[in-house]
PDB file of C-alpha atoms in Angstrom:
ATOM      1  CA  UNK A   1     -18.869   0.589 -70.570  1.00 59.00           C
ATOM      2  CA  UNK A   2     -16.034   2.668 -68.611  1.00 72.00           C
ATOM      3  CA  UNK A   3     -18.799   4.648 -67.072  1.00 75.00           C
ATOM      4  CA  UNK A   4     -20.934   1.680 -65.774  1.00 75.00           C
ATOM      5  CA  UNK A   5     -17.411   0.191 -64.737  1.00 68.00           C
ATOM      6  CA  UNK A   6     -16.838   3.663 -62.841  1.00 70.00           C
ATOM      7  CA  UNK A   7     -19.961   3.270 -61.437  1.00 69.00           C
ATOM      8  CA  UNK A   8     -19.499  -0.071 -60.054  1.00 62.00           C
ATOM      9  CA  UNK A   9     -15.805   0.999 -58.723  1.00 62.00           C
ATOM     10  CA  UNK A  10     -17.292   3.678 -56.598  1.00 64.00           C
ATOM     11  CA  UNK A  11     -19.996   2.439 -55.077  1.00 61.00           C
ATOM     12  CA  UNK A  12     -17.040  -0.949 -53.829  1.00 58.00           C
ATOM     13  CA  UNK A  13     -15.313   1.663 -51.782  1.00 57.00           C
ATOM     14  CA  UNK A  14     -18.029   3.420 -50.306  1.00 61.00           C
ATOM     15  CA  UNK A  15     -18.261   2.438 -46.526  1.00 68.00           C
ATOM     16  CA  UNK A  16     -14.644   1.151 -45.989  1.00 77.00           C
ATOM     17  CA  UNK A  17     -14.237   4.054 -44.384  1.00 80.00           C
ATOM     18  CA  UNK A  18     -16.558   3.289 -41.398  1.00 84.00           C
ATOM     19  CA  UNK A  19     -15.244  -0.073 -41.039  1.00 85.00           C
ATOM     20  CA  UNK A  20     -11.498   1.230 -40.229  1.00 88.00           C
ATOM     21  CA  UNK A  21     -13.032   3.709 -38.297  1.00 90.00           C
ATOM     22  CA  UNK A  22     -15.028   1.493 -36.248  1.00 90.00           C
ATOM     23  CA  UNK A  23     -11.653  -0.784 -35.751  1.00 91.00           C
ATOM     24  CA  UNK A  24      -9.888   2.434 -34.822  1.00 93.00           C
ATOM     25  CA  UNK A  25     -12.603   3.301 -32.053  1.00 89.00           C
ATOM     26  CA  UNK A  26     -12.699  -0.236 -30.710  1.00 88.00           C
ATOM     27  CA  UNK A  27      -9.305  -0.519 -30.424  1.00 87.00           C
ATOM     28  CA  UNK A  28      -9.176   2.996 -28.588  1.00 89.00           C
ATOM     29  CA  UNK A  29     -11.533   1.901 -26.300  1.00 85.00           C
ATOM     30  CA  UNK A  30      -9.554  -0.811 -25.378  1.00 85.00           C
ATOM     31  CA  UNK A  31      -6.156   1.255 -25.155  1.00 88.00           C
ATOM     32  CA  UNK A  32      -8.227   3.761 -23.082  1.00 88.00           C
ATOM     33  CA  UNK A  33      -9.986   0.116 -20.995  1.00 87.00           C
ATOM     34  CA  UNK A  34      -6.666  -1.265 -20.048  1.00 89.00           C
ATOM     35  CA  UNK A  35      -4.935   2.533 -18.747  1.00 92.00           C
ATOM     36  CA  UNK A  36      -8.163   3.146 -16.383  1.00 92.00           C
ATOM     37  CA  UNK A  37      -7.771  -0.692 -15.236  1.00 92.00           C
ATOM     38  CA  UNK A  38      -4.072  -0.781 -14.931  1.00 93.00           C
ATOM     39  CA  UNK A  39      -4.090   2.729 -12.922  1.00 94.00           C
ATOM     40  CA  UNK A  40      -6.969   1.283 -10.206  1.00 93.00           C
ATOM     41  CA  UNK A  41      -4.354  -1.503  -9.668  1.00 94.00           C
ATOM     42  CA  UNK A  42      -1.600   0.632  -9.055  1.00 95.00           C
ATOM     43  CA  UNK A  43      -3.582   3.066  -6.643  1.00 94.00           C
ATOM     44  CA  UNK A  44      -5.684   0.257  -5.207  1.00 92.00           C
ATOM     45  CA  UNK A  45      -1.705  -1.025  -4.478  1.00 94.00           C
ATOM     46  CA  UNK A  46      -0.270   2.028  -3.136  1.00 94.00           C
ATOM     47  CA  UNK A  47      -3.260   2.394  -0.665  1.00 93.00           C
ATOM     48  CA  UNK A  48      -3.020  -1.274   0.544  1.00 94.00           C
ATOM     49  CA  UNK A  49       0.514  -1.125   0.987  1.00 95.00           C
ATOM     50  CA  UNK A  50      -0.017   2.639   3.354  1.00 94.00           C
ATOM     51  CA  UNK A  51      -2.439   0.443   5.413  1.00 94.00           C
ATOM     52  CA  UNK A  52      -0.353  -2.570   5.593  1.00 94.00           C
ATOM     53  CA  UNK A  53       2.649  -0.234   7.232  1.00 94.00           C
ATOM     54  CA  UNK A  54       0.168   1.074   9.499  1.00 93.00           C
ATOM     55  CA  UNK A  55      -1.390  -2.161  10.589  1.00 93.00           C
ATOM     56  CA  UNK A  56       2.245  -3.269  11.254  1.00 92.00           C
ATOM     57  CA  UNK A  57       2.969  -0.131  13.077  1.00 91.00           C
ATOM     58  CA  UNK A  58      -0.314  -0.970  15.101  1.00 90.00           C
ATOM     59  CA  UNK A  59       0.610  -4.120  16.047  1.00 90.00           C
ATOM     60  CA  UNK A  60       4.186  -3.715  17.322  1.00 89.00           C
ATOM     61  CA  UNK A  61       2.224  -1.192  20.173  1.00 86.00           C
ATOM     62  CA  UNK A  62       1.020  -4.286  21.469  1.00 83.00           C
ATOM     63  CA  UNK A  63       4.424  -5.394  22.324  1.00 77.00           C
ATOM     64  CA  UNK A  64       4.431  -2.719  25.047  1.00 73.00           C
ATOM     65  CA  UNK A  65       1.402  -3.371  26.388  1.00 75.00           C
ATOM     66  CA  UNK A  66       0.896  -7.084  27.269  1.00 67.00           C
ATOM     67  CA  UNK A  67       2.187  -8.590  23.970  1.00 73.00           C
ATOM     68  CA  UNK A  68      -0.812 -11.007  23.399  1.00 81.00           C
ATOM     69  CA  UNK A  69      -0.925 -11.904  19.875  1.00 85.00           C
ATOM     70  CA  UNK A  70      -4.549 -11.969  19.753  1.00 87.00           C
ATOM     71  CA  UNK A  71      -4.257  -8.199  20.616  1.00 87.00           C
ATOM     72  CA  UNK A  72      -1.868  -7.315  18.361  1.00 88.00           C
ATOM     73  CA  UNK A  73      -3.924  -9.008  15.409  1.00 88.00           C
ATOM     74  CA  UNK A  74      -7.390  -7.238  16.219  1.00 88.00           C
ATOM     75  CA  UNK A  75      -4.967  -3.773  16.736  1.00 88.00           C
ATOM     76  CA  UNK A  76      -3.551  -4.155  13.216  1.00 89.00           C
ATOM     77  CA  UNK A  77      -7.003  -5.440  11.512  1.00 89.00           C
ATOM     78  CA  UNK A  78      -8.415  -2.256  13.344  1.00 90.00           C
ATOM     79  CA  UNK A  79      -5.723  -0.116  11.659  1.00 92.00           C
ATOM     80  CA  UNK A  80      -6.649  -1.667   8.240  1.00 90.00           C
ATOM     81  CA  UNK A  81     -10.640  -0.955   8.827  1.00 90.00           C
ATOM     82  CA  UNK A  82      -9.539   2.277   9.445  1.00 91.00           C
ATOM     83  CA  UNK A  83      -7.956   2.555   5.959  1.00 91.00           C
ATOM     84  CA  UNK A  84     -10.628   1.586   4.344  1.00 87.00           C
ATOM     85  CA  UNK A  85      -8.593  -1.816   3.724  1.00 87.00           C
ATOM     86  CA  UNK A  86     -11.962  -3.560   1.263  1.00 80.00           C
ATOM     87  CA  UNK A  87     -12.276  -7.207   3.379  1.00 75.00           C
ATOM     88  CA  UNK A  88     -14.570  -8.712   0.595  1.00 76.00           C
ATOM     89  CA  UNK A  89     -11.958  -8.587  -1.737  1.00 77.00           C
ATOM     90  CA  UNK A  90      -9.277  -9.416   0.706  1.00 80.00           C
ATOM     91  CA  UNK A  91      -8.079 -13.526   0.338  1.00 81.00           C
ATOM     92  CA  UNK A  92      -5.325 -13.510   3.120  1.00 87.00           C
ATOM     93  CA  UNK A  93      -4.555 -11.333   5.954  1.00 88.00           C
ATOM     94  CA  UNK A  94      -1.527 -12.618   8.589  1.00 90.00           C
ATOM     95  CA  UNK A  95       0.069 -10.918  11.197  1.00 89.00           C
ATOM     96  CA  UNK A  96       2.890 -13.608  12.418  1.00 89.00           C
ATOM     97  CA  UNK A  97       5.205 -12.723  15.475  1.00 88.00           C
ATOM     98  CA  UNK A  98       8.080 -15.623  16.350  1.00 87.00           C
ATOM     99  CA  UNK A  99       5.833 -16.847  19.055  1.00 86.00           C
ATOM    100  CA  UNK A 100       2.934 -17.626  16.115  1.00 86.00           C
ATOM    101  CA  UNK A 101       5.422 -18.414  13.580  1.00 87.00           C
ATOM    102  CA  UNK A 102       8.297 -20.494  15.529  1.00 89.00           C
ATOM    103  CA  UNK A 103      11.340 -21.179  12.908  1.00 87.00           C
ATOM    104  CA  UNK A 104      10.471 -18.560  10.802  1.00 87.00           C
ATOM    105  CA  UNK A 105      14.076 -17.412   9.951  1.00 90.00           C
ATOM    106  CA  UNK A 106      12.736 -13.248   9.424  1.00 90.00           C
ATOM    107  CA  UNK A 107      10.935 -13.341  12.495  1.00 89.00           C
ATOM    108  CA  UNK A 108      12.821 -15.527  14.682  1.00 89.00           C
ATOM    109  CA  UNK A 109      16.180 -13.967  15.013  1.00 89.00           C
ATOM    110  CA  UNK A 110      19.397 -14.194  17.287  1.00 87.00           C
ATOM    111  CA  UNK A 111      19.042 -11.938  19.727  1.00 88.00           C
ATOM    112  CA  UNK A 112      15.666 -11.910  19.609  1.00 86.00           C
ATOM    113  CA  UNK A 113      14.125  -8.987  18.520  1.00 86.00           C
ATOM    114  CA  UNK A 114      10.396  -7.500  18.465  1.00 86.00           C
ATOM    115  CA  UNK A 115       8.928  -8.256  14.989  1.00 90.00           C
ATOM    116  CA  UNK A 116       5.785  -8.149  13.544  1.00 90.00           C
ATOM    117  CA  UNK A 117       4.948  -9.112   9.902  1.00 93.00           C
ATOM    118  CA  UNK A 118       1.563  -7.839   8.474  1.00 93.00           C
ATOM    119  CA  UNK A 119       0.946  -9.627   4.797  1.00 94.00           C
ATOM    120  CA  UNK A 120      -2.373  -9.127   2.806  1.00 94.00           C
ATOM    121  CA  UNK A 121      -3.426 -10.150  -0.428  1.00 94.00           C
ATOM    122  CA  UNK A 122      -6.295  -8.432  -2.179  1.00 93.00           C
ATOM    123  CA  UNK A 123      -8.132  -9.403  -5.562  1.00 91.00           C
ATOM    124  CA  UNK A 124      -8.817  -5.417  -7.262  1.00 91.00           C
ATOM    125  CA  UNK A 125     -11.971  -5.601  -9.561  1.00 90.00           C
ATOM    126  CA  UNK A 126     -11.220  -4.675 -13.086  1.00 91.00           C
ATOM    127  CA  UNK A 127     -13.923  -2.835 -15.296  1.00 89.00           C
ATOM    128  CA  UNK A 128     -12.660  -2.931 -18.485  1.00 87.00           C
ATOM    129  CA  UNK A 129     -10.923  -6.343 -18.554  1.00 85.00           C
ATOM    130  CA  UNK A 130     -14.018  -7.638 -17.176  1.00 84.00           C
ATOM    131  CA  UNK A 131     -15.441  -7.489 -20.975  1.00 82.00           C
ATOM    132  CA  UNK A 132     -12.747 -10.420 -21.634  1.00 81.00           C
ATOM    133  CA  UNK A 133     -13.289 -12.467 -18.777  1.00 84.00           C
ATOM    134  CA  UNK A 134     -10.496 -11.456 -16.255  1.00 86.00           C
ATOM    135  CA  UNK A 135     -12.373 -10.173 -13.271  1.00 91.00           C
ATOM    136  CA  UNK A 136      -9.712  -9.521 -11.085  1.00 91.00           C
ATOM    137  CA  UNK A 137      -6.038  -9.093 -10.402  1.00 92.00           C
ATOM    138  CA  UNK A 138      -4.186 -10.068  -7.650  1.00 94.00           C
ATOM    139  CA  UNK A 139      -2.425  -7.963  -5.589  1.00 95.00           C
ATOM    140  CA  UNK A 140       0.381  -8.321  -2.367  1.00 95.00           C
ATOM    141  CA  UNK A 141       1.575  -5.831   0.716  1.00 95.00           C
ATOM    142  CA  UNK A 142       4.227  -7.053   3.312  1.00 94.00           C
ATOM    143  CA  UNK A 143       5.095  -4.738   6.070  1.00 95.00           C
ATOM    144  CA  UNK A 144       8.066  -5.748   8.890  1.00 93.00           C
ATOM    145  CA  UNK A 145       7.589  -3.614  11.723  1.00 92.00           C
ATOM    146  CA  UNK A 146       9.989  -3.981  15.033  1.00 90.00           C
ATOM    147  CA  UNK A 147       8.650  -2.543  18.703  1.00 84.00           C
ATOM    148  CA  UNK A 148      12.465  -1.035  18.963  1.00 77.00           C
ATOM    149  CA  UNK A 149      12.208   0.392  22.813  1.00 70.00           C
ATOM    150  CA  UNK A 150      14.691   3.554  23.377  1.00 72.00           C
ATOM    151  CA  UNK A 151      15.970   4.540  26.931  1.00 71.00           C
ATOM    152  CA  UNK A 152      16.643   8.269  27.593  1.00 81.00           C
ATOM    153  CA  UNK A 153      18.280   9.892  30.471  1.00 84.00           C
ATOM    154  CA  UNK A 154      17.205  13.191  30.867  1.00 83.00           C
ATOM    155  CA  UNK A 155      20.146  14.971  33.525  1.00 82.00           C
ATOM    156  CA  UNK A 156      19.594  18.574  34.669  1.00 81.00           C
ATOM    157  CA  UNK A 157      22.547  19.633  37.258  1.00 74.00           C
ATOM    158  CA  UNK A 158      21.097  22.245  39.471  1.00 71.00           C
ATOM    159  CA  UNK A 159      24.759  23.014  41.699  1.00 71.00           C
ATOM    160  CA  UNK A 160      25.764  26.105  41.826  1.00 68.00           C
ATOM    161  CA  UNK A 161      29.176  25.121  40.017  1.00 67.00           C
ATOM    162  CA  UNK A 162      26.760  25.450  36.947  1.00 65.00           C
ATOM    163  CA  UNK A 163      26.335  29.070  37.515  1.00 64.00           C
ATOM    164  CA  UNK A 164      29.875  30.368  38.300  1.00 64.00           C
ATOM    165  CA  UNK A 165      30.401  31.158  34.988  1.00 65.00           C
ATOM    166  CA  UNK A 166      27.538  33.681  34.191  1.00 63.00           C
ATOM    167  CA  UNK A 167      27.770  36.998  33.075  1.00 62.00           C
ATOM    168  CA  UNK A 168      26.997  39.076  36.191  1.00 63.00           C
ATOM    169  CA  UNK A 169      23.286  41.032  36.475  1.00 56.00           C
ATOM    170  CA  UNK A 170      21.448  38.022  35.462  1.00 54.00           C
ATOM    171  CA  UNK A 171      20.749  37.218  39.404  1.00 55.00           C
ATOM    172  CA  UNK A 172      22.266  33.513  38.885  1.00 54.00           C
ATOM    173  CA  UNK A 173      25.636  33.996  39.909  1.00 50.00           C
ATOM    174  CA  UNK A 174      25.436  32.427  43.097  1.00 53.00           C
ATOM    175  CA  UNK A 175      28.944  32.452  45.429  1.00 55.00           C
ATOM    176  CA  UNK A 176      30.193  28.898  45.934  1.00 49.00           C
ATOM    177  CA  UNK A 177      29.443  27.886  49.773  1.00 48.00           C
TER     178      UNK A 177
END
């Protein structure tokens, strides 16, 4: 009877083995799902958030040119084509100045200044979370750019009071009239 009872003991845990193993993989691949999914966000954010500063940066060139706001919006959407900025997935894009915006207490400011605010929203596709039902996550760039314009005065002082004070030889110490 202990032998039969052996018997009937062994062949119980046979095969448990491949259950916790199959557990193990699945929950590995999920581990390995969500680290591939949450790393495309991340990059997918870093690269929308490059092309949102240069969009912004786009747009404030406008201001020196004729400063029509339908200019500076196709300058900046432009700048996002050009980094590969993916419009299906794309819900919102603004680009607000004051003038499109009036009241808008970041853009409208005393003195006024230059501003340009470039915002985009973007849904990233997800591959592994897909299996669960979430498709997509949502993600959010915001650049505030300023057309700052800087004066220089460039003075070169050709007198000959300039070159009194030159070693002699070099041919540029003139005599004072």
């Amino acid at each position: 009877m202990t032998d039969r009872l052996k018997n009937l003991l062994r062949k119980r845990h046979q095969g448990q083995v491949l259950v916790i193993m199959g557990l193990i993989f699945i929950g590995l691949v999920v581990v390995v799902g969500l680290a591939i999914d949450l790393g495309m966000v991340f990059v997918s954010y870093s690269r929308l958030n490059r092309a949102v500063d240069a969009a912004a940066l786009a747009a404030t060139t406008e201001f020196k040119r004729a400063y029509q706001i339908n200019d500076m919006r196709a300058a900046a959407r432009q700048m996002l084509k050009l980094n590969d900025v993916d419009t299906s997935n794309t819900t919102v894009i603004d680009i607000d100045t004051c003038s499109s915006r009036p009241g808008d207490p970041e853009l409208c400011t005393t003195p006024p200044r230059k501003l340009v605010r470039v915002e985009v929203r973007q849904n990233v596709p997800l591959y592994f979370m897909s299996v669960v039902g979430i498709r997509f996550a949502p993600i959010q760039a915001s650049a505030l750019s300023e057309a700052a314009s800087l004066d220089v005065i460039l003075v070169v002082d050709r007198s000959t009071s300039m070159t009194a004070n030159n070693p002699k030889g070099d041919g540029l110490n003139l005599q004072d009239p």
